[in-house]
Short mmCIF file of C-alpha atoms and ligand atoms in Angstrom, two decimals:
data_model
loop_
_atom_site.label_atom_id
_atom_site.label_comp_id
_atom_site.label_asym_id
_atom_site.label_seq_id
_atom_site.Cartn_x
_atom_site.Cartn_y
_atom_site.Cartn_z
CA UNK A 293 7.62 4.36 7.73
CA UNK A 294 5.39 3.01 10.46
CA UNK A 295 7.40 0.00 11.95
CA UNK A 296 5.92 -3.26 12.54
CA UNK A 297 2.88 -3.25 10.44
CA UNK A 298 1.94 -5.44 7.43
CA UNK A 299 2.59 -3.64 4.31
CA UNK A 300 1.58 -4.57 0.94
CA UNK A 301 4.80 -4.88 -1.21
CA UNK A 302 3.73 -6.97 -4.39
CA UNK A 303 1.00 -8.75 -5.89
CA UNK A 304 1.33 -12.34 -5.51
CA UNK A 305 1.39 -12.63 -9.01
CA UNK A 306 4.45 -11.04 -9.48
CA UNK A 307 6.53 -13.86 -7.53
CA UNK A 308 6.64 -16.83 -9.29
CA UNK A 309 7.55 -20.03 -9.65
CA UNK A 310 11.39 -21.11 -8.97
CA UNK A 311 12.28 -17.08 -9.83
CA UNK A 312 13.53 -14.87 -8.06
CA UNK A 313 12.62 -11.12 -7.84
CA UNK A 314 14.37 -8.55 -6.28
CA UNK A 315 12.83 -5.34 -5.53
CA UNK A 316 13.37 -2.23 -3.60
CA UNK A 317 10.83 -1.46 -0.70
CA UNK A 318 10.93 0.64 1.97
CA UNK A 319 14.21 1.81 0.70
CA UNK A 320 15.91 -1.50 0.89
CA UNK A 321 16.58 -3.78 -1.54
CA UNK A 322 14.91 -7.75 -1.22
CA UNK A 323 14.71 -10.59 -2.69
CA UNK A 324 11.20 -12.60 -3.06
CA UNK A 325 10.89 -16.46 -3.57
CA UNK A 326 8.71 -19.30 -3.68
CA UNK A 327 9.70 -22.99 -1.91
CA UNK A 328 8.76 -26.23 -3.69
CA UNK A 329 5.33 -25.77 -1.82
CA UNK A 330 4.80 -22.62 -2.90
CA UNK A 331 4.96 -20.51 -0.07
CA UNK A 332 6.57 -17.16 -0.46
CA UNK A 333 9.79 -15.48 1.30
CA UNK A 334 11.15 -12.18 1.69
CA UNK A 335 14.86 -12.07 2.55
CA UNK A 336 17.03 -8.71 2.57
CA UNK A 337 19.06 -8.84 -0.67
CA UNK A 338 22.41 -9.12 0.60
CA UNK A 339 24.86 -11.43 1.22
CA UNK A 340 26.26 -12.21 4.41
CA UNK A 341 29.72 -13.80 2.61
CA UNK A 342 30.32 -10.59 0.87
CA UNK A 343 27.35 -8.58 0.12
CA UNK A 344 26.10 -9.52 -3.33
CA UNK A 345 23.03 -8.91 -4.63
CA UNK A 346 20.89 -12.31 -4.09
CA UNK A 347 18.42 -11.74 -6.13
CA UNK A 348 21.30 -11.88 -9.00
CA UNK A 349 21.87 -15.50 -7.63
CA UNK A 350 19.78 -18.60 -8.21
CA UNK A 351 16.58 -20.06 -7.29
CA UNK A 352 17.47 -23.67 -5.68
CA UNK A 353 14.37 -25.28 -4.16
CA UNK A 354 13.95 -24.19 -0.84
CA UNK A 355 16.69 -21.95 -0.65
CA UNK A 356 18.19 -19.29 -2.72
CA UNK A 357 21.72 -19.43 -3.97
CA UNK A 358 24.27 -16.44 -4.42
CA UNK A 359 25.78 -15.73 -7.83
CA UNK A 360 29.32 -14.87 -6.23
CA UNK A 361 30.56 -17.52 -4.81
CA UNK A 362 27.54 -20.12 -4.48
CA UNK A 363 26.28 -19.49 -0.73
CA UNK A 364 22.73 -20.78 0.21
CA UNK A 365 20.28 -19.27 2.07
CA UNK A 366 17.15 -21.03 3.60
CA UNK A 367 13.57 -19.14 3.84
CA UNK A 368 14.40 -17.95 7.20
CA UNK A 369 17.26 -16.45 5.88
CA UNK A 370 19.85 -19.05 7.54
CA UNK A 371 23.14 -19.99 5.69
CA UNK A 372 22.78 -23.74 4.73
CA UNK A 373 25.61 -24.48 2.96
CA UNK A 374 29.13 -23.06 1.86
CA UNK A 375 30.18 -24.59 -0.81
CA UNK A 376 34.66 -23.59 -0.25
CA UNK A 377 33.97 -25.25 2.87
CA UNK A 378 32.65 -28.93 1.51
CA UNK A 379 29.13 -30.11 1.50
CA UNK A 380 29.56 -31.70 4.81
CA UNK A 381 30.43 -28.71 6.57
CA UNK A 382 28.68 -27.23 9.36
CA UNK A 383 27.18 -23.09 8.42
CA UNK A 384 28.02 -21.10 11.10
CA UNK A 385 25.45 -19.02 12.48
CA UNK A 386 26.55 -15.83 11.35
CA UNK A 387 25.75 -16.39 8.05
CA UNK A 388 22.68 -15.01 8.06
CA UNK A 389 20.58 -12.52 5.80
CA UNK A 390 17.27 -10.99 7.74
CA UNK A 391 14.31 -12.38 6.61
CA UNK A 392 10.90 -10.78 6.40
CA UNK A 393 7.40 -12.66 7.46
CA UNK A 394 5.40 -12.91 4.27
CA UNK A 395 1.20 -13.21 3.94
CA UNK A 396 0.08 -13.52 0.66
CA UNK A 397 -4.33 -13.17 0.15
CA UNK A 398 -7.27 -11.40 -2.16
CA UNK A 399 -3.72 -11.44 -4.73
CA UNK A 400 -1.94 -9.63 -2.25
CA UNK A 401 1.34 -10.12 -0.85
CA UNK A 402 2.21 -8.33 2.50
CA UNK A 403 6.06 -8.29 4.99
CA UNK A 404 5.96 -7.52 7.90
CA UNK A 405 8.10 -4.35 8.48
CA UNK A 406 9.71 -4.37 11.95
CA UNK A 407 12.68 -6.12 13.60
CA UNK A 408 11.85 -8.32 15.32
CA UNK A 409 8.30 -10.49 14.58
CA UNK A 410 5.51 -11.43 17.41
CA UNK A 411 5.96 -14.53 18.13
CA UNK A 412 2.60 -14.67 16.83
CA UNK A 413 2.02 -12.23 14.58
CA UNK A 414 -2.06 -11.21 13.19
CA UNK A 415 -3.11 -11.90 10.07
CA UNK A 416 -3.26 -8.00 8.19
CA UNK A 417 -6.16 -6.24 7.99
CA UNK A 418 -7.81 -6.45 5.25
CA UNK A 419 -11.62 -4.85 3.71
CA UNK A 420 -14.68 -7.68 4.26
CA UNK A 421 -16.46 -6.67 1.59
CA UNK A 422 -14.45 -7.27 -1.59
CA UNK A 423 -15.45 -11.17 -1.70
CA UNK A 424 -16.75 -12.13 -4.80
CA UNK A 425 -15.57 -8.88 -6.88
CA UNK A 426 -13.65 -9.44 -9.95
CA UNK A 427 -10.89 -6.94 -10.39
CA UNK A 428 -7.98 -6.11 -12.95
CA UNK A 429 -4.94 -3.48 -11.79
CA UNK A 430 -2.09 -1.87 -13.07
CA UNK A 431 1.31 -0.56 -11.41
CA UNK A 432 1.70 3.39 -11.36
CA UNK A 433 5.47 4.45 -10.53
CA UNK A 434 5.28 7.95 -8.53
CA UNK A 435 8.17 10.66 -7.44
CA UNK A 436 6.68 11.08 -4.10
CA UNK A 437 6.67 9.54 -0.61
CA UNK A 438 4.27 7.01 -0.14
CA UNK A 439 2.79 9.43 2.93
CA UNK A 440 1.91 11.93 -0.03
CA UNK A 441 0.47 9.08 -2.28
CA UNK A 442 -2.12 8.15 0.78
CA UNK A 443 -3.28 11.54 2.02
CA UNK A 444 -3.83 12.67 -1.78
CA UNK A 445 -6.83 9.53 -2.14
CA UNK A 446 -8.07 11.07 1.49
CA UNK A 447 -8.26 14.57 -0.26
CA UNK A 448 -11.49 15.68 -1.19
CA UNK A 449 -10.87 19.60 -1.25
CA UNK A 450 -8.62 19.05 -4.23
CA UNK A 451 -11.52 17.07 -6.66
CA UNK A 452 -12.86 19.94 -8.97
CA UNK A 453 -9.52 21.60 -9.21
CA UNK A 454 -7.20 18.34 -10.11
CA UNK A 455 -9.68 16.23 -11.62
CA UNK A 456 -12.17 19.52 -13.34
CA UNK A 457 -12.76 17.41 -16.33
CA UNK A 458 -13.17 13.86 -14.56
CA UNK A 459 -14.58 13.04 -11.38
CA UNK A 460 -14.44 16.57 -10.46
CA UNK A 461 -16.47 17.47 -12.98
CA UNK A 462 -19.45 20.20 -11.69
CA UNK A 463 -17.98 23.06 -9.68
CA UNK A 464 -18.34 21.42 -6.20
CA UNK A 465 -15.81 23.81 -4.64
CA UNK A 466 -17.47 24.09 -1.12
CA UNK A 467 -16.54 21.15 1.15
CA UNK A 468 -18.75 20.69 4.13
CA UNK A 469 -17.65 17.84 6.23
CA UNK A 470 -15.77 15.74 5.19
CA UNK A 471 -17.12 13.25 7.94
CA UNK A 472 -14.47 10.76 9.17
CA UNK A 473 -15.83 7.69 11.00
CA UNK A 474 -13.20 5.36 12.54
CA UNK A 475 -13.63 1.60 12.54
CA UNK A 476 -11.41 0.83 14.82
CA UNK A 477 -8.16 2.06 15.95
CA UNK A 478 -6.16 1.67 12.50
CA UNK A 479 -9.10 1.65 9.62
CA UNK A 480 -11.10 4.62 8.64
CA UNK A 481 -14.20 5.85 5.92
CA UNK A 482 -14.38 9.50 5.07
CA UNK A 483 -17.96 10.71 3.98
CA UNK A 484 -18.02 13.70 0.83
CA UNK A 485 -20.05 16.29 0.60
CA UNK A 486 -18.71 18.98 -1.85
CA UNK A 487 -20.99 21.29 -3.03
CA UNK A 488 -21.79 23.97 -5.57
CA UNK A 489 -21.13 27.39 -4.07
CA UNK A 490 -23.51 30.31 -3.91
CA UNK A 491 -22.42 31.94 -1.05
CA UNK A 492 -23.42 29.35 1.88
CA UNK A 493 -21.08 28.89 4.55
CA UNK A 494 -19.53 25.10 4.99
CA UNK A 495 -21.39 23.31 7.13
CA UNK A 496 -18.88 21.14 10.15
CA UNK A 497 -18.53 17.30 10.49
CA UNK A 498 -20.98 17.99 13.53
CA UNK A 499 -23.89 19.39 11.54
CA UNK A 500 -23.95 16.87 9.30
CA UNK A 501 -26.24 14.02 10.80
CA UNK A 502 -26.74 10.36 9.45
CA UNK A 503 -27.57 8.10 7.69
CA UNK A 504 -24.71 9.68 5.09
CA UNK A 505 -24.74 8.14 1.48
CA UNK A 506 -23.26 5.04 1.37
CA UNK A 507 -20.52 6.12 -1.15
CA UNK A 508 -17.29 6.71 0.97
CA UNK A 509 -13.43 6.26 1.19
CA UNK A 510 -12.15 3.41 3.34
CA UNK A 511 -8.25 3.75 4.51
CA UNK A 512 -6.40 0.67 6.70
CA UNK A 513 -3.43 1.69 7.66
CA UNK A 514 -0.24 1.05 6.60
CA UNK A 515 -1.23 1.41 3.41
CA UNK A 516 -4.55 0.02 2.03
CA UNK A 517 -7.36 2.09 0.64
CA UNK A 518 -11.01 1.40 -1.18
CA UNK A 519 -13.12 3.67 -2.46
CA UNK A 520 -16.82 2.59 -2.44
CA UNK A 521 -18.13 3.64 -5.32
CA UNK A 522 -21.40 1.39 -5.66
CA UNK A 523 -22.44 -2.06 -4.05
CA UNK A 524 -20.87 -3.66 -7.10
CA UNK A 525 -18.22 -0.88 -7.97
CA UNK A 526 -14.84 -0.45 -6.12
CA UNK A 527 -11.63 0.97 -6.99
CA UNK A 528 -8.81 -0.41 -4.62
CA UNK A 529 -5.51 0.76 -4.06
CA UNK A 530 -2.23 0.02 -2.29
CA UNK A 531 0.54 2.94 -1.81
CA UNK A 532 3.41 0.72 -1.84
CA UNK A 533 6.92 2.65 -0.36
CA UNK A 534 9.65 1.64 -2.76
CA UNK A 535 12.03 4.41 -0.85
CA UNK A 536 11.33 7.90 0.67
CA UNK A 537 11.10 9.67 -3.13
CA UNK A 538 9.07 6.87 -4.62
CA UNK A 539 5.81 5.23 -4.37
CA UNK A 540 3.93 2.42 -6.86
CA UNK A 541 0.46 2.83 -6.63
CA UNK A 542 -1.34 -0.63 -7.15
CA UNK A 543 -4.02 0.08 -8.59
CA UNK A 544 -7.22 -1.90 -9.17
CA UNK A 545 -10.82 -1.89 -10.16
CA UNK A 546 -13.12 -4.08 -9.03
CA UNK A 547 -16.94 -5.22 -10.26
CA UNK A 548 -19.20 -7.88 -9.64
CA UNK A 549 -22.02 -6.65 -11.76
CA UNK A 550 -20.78 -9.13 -14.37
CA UNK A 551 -19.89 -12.18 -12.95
CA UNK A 552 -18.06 -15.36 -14.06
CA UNK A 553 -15.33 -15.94 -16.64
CA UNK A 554 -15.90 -11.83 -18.54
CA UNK A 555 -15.43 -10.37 -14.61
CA UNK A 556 -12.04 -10.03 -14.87
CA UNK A 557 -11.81 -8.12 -18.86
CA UNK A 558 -14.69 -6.20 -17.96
CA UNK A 559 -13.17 -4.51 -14.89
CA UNK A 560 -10.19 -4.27 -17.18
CA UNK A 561 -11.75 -1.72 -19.85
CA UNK A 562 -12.28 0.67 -16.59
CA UNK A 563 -7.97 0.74 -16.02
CA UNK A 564 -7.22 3.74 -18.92
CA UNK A 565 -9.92 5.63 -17.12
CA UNK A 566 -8.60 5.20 -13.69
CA UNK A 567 -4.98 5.42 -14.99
CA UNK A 568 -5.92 9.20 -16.29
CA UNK A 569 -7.65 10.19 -13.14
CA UNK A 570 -4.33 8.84 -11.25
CA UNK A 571 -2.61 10.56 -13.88
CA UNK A 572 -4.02 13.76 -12.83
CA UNK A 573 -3.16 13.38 -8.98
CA UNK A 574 -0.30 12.36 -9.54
CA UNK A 575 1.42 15.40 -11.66
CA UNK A 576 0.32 17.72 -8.56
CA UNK A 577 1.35 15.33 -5.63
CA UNK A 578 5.04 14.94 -7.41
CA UNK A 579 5.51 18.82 -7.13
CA UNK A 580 4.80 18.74 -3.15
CA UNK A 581 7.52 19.58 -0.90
CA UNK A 582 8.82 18.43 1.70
CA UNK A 583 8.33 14.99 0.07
CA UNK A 584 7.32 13.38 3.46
CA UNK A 585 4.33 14.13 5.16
CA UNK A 586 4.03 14.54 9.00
CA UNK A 587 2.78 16.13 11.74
CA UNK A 588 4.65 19.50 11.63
CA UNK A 589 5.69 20.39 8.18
CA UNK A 590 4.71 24.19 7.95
CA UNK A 591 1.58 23.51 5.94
CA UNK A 592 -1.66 25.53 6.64
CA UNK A 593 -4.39 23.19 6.96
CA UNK A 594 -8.15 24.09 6.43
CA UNK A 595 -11.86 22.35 7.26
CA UNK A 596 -12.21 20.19 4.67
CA UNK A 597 -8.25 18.40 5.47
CA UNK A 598 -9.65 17.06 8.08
CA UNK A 599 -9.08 13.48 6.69
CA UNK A 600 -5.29 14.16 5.88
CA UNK A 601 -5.08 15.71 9.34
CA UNK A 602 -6.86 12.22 11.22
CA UNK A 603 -4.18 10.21 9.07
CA UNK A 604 -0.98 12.06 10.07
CA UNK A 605 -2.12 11.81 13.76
CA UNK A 606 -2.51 8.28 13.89
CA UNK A 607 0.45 7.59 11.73
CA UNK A 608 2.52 9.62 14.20
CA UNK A 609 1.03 7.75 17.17
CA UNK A 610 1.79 4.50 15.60
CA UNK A 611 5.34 5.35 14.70
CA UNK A 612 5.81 6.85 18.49
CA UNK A 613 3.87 3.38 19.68
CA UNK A 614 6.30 1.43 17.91
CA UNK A 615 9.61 3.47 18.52
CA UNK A 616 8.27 3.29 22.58
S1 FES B 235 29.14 -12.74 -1.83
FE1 FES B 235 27.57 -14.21 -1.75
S2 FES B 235 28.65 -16.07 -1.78
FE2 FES B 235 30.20 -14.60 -1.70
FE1 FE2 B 236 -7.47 12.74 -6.99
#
């Protein structure tokens, strides 16, 4: 994991109402809530009396209440009342479960993954260009590390092999390129162009000259990904870590080519289709090993990585960045 960085956990859908949800991510198991205004929290999903499960507990207004022996727990994860102790007594500090900053937008709901917050602290980053889209998802579980999950969407050398019948449908085995083009420090598009082989040599990132097709791959790290499929045509992902041998892809499609109250069933009838293409990925990327990607891992890397190679070097400066 890249410390303290907005990650997309959930979709705000998933935390409703006076429930509560526990989940595992990043390897650790939380607890989600809503107050009476409807703002969401994130606290670690332990007890500070005697380390049961919170999320097991009740949802009590503005607080959250263990199921052991009835402890409460404000939104900044601050012990409010004990009830052996009497109504009127005073929580001492210690009881206290770590709470996570929450940002919920675009159906999203982000923590921030670090220790200790900014005192001000950025809104994520998100893409511009998805206002006005209509979009439907679904929630693939996957036996790989969410590293593995990412760099397989920045892959383009593996499209007619994995996905033959699909998207990789044609032959294109020669990769020229792939151009990357940063946008900024932490965001980044990657340009195909895959090609039918007759003997030609690959031409480099350098030799190939804009203006590219607009249809590209947008990554924002943590963990956010697009791919730009036409003006009104996106298919959106988040690689969500539940722990370092699991990943849920979020996926979604989005459309705005029919608008208004059909938007959101039309982009549904694209989800099977996107599902099998995931489906595909996903039998190869559970077989890699080791299940982490990084920097040095013994693999033998050729032209057309290039985007997988960009990724693991900023990852690994902004894990040094944030270990420094
Ligand atoms: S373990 Fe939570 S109140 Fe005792
Ligand atoms: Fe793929």
């Amino acid at each position: 994991m890249i410390l303290n960085q907005w990650y997309v956990v959930l979709e705000s859908r998933e935390v409703r109402l006076a429930h509560l949800l526990g989940v595992t991510r990043m390897g650790e198991r939380l607890v989600f809530a809503r107050d009476r205004a409807g703002k969401t929290f994130c606290l670690r999903d332990r007890c500070a009396h005697r380390g049961a499960a919170l999320s097991a507990g009740k949802h009590a207004g503005d607080a959250v209440e263990c199921p052991f022996h009835g402890f409460r727990y404000d939104a900044s994860g601050r012990g409010v009342l004990i009830p052996a102790n009497g109504k009127t007594a005073e929580v001492p500090e210690r009881f206290r479960v770590h709470a996570y900053p929450t940002y919920e937008a675009h159906g999203w709901l982000w923590i921030w993954w670090g220790e200790r917050p900014p005192a001000r602290i950025q809104a994520p980053r998100y893409f511009e260009d998805l206002d006005g889209f209509s979009w439907a998802s679904a929630v693939d579980p996957w036996d790989a590390h969410y590293s593995r999950v990412i760099e397989n969407q920045l892959d383009v050398v593996h499209l007619p092999f994995v996905h033959y019948n699909t998207i990789g449908r044609g032959n294109r085995t020669l990769v020229n390129g792939p151009v990357v083009e940063w946008r900024g420090p932490d965001r980044f598009f990657v340009r195909v162009f895959n090609e039918l082989d007759t003997g030609q040599r690959p031409r480099t990132a350098e030799d190939i000259k804009p203006p590219y097709p607009a249809f590209h791959l947008d990554f924002i790290f943590p963990n956010l990904w697009q791919n730009w499929i036409a003006p009104k045509v996106r298919v959106g992902a988040a690689f969500v870590p539940v722990d370092a041998e699991h990943t849920l892809l979020y996926l979604r499609f989005y459309q705005k080519f029919m608008p208004g109250p059909l938007g959101r069933p039309v982009a549904r009838l694209a989800m099977p289709m996107n599902l099998r293409i995931a489906h595909q990925d996903r039998r190869v990327v559970q077989t890699q090993q080791p299940k982490p990607s990084g920097l040095k891992i013994g693999e033998n890397l050729v032209m057309g990585d290039g985007p997988i190679i960009e990724y693991r070097r900023r990852r690994q400066e902004l894990m040094d960045a944030a270990q420094g």
